[in-house]
Coordinates of C-alpha atoms and ligand atoms in Angstrom, one line a residue:
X1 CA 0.0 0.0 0.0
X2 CA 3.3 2.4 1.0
X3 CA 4.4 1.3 -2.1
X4 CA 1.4 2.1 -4.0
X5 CA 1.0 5.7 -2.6
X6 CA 5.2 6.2 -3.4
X7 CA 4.3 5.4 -6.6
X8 CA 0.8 7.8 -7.1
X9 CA 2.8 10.8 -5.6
X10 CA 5.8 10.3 -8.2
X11 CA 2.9 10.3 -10.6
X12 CA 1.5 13.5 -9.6
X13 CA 4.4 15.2 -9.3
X14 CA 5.9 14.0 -12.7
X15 CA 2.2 15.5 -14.5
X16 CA 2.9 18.7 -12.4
X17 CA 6.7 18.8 -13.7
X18 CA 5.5 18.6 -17.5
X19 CA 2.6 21.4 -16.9
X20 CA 0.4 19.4 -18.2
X21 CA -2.1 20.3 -14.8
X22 CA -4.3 22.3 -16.8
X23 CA -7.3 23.4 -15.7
X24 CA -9.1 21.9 -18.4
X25 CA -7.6 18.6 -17.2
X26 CA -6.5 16.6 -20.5
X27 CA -6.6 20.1 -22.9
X28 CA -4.7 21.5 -25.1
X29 CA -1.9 23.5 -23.9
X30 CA -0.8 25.9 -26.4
X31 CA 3.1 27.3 -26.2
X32 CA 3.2 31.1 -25.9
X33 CA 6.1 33.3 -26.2
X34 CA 6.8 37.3 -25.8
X35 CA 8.5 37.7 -29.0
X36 CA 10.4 41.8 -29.3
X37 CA 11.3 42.7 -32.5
X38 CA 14.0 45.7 -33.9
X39 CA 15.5 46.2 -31.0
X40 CA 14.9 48.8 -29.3
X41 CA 17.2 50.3 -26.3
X42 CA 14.0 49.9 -24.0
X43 CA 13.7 46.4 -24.2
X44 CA 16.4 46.1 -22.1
X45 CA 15.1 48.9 -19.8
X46 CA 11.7 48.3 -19.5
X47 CA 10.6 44.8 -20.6
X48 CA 13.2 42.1 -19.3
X49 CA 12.3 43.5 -16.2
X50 CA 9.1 43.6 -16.3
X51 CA 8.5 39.9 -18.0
X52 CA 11.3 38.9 -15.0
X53 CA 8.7 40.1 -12.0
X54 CA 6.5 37.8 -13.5
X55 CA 9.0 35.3 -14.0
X56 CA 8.7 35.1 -17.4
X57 CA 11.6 35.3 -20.2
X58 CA 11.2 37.1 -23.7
X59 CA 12.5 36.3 -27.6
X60 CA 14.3 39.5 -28.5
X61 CA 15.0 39.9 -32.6
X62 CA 17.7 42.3 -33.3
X63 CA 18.5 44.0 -36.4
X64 CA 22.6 43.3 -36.3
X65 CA 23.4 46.2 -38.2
X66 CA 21.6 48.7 -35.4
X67 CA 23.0 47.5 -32.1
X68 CA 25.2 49.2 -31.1
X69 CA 25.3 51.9 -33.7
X70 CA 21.8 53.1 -34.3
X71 CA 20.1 55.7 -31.6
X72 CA 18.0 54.0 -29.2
X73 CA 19.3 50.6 -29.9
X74 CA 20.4 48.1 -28.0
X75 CA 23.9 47.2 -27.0
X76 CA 26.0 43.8 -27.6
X77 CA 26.6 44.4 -23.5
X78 CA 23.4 44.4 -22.7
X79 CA 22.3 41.4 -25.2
X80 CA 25.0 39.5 -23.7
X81 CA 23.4 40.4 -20.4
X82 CA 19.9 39.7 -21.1
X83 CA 21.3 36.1 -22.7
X84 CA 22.8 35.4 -19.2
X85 CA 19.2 36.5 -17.8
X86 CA 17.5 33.5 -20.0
X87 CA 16.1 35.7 -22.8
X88 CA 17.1 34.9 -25.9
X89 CA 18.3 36.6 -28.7
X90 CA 17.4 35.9 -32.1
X91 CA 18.1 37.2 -35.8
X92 CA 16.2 39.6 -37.7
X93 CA 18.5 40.3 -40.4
X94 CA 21.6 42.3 -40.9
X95 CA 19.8 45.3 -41.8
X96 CA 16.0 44.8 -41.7
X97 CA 15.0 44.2 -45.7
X98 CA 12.5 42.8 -47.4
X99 CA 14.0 39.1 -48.4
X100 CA 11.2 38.5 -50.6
X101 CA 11.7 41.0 -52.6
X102 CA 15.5 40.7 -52.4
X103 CA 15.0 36.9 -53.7
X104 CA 12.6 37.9 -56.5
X105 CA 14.9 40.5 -57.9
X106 CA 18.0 37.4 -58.3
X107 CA 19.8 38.8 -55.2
X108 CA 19.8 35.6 -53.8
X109 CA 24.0 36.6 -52.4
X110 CA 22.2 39.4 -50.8
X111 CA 19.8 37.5 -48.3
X112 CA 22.0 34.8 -47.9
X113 CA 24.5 37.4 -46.5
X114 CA 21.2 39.0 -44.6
X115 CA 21.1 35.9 -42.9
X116 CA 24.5 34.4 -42.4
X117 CA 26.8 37.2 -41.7
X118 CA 23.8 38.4 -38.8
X119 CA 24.0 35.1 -37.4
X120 CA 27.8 35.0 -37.2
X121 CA 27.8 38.1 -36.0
X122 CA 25.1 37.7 -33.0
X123 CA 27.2 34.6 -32.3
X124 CA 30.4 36.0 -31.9
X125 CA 28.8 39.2 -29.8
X126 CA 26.5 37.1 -27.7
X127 CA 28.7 33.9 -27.2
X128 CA 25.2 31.7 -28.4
X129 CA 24.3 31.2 -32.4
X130 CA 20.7 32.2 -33.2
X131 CA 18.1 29.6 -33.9
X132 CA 15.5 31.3 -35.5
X133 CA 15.7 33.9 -38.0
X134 CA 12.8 36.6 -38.1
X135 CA 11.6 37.8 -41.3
X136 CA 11.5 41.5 -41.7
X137 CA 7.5 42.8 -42.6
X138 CA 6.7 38.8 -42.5
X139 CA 7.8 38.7 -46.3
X140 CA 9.3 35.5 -47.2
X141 CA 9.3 33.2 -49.9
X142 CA 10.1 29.6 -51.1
X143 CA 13.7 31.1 -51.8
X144 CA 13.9 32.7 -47.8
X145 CA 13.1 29.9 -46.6
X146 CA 16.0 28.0 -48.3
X147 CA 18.4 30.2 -47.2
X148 CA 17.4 30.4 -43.4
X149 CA 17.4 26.3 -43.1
X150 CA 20.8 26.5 -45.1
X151 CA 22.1 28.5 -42.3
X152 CA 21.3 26.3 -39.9
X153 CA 18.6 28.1 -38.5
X154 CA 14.8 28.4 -39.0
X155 CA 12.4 30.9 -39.6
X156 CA 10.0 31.8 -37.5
X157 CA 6.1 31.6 -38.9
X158 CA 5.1 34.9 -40.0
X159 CA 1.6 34.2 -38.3
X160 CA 2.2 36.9 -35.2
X161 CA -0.3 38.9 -33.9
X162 CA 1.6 42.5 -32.6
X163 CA 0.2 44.2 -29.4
X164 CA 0.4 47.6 -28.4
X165 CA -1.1 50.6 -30.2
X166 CA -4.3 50.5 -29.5
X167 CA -4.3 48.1 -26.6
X168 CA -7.8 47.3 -24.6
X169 CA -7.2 45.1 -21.5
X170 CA -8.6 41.6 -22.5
X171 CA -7.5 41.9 -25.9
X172 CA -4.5 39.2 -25.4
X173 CA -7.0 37.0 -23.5
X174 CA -9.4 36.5 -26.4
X175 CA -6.3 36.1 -28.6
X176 CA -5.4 33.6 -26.9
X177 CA -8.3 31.8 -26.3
X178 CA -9.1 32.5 -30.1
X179 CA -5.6 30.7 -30.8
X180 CA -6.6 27.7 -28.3
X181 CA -10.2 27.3 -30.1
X182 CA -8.3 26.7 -33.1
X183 CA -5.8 24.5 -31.9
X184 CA -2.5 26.2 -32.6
X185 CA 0.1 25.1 -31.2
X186 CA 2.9 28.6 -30.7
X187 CA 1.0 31.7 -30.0
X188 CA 3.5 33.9 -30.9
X189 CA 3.1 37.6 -28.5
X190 CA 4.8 40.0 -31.2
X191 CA 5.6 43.5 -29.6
X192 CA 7.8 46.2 -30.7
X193 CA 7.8 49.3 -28.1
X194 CA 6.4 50.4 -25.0
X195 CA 6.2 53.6 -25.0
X196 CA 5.1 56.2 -27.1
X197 CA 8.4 57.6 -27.7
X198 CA 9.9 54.7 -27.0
X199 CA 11.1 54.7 -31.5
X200 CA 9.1 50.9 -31.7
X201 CA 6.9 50.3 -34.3
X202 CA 2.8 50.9 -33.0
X203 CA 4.3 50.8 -29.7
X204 CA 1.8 50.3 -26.4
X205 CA 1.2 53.9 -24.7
X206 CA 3.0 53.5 -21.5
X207 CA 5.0 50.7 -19.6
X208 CA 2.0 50.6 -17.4
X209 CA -0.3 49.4 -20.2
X210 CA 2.8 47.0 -21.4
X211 CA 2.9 45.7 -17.6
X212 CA -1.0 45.0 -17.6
X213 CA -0.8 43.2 -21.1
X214 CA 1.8 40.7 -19.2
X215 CA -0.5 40.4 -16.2
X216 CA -2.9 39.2 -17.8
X217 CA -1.2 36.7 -20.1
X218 CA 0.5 35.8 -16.1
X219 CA -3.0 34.8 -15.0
X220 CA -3.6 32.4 -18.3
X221 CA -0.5 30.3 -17.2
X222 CA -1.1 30.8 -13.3
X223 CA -4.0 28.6 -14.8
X224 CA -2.1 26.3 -16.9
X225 CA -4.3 27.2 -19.8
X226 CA -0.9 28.2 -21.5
X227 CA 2.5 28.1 -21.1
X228 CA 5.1 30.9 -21.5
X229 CA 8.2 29.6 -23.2
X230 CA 11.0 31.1 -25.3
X231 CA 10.5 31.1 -28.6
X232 CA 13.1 28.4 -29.3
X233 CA 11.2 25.8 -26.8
X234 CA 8.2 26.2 -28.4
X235 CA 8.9 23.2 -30.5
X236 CA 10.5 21.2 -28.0
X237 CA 7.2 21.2 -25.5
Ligands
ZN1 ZN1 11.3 44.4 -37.7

C-alpha cells in the first residue's frame, strides 16, 4: 500500500513537472512566447524587467546592423546580459530588408548574406548562435526559406499577432483563447515598443499598459491554460 501511494505521488508530481495540470484537465496547452522585434534600447530597460517580475523570459529579434550603432538601440553588452538572464536573442537580419523582394529581384548573395553574416555576428557578440531567424515585414518566400534552413537556422512563422497601439485590457486574452479554439500550437506575442516615444513600431502607450498586457497573459499560465516559453522551446514542449 506504502508502495502504491510512493508510486501515485511520483505520478502526480511528474504530471505537475511537464505542466500538463491544466485546468481543463487533459486540454490542449498551447506554447506562448513574448516575442520583441528591432530592438529597441527599451527592451532592455523596461521589458526584461518587467516579464522577470512575472517570471517570465522574452525572444528579442535584433537588427545586427543597429545594435550598437543606431540611436536607441540596443547594445552587444546588454544582449550578452539579457542572454545570461535566460532571454534569448534571435536574428532579424543584418539590416531589416524585405528578403522577398530581395529573392525575386535574383539577389539571392544578398539575403543569404542578410542571414548568415547576422547570425555569425550575433554569435560571436552574444557567445550563443541564433536559432531562428525573423523575417522582416513577415515577407518571405520559397527562396527565404532556403536560405534560413541553409544557415542552420529556421524561420519563424510569420503568423504573429503584434500588441500595443491601440491596446484594450482583455485583448491578449481573447487572442489567446481564439488561438486555443483553433488549436494552434505557438502563440506567438509579437511586440515592438512600449512607449510612445519609445522609436518601436505601434508601440503600447505607456510601460504601465505593457505591464497589464503581461498580467494578464501571467494569470492564463497561473492557470495552466498556456505556457510561456521562449521562442526556441516552443517546438521542443
Ligand atoms: Zn522588424
Amino acid at each position: 500500500m506504502m508502495h502504491n501511494l510512493k508510486f501515485l505521488a511520483a505520478a502526480a508530481a511528474l504530471v505537475f513537472a511537464c505542466g500538463c495540470a491544466s485546468e481543463r484537465s487533459g486540454q490542449f496547452v498551447p506554447k506562448v512566447a513574448f516575442t520583441f522585434d528591432d530592438g529597441v534600447a527599451e527592451h532592455y530597460d523596461t521589458v526584461a524587467p518587467i516579464l522577470e517580475k512575472y517570471g517570465f523570459r522574452g525572444t528579442f529579434n535584433v537588427i545586427v546592423d543597429s545594435v550598437d550603432r543606431k540611436k536607441g538601440s540596443v547594445t552587444w553588452a546588454q544582449l550578452r546580459d539579457l542572454d545570461r538572464r535566460g532571454h534569448a536573442i534571435e536574428n532579424h537580419t543584418l539590416t531589416h530588408p524585405n528578403l522577398a523582394k530581395m529573392a525575386e529581384s535574383n539577389d539571392l548573395a544578398g539575403v543569404e548574406r542578410e542571414v548568415t553574416l547576422s547570425r555569425d555576428i550575433i554569435a560571436s557578440n552574444v557567445g550563443r548562435a541564433p536559432t531562428f531567424v525573423c523575417y522582416p515585414f513577415g515577407a518571405w518566400n520559397a527562396a527565404t526559406e532556403c536560405a534560413v534552413r541553409d544557415s542552420w537556422q529556421k524561420p519563424m512563422c510569420p503568423c504573429r499577432r503584434n500588441f500595443g497601439e491601440g491596446y484594450a485590457p482583455g485583448d491578449v486574452t481573447r487572442y489567446i483563447e481564439e488561438c486555443i479554439e483553433k488549436k494552434q500550437g505557438i502563440v506567438d506575442l509579437m511586440c515592438h515598443g512600449v512607449s510612445a516615444n519609445g522609436g518601436g513600431w505601434k508601440p503600447f502607450a505607456t510601460p504601465e499598459i505593457f505591464e497589464s498586457y503581461v498580467k494578464e497573459v501571467k494569470e492564463l499560465a497561473d492557470r495552466k491554460l498556456v505556457k510561456v516559453v521562449l521562442y526556441r522551446d516552443c517546438e521542443i514542449y
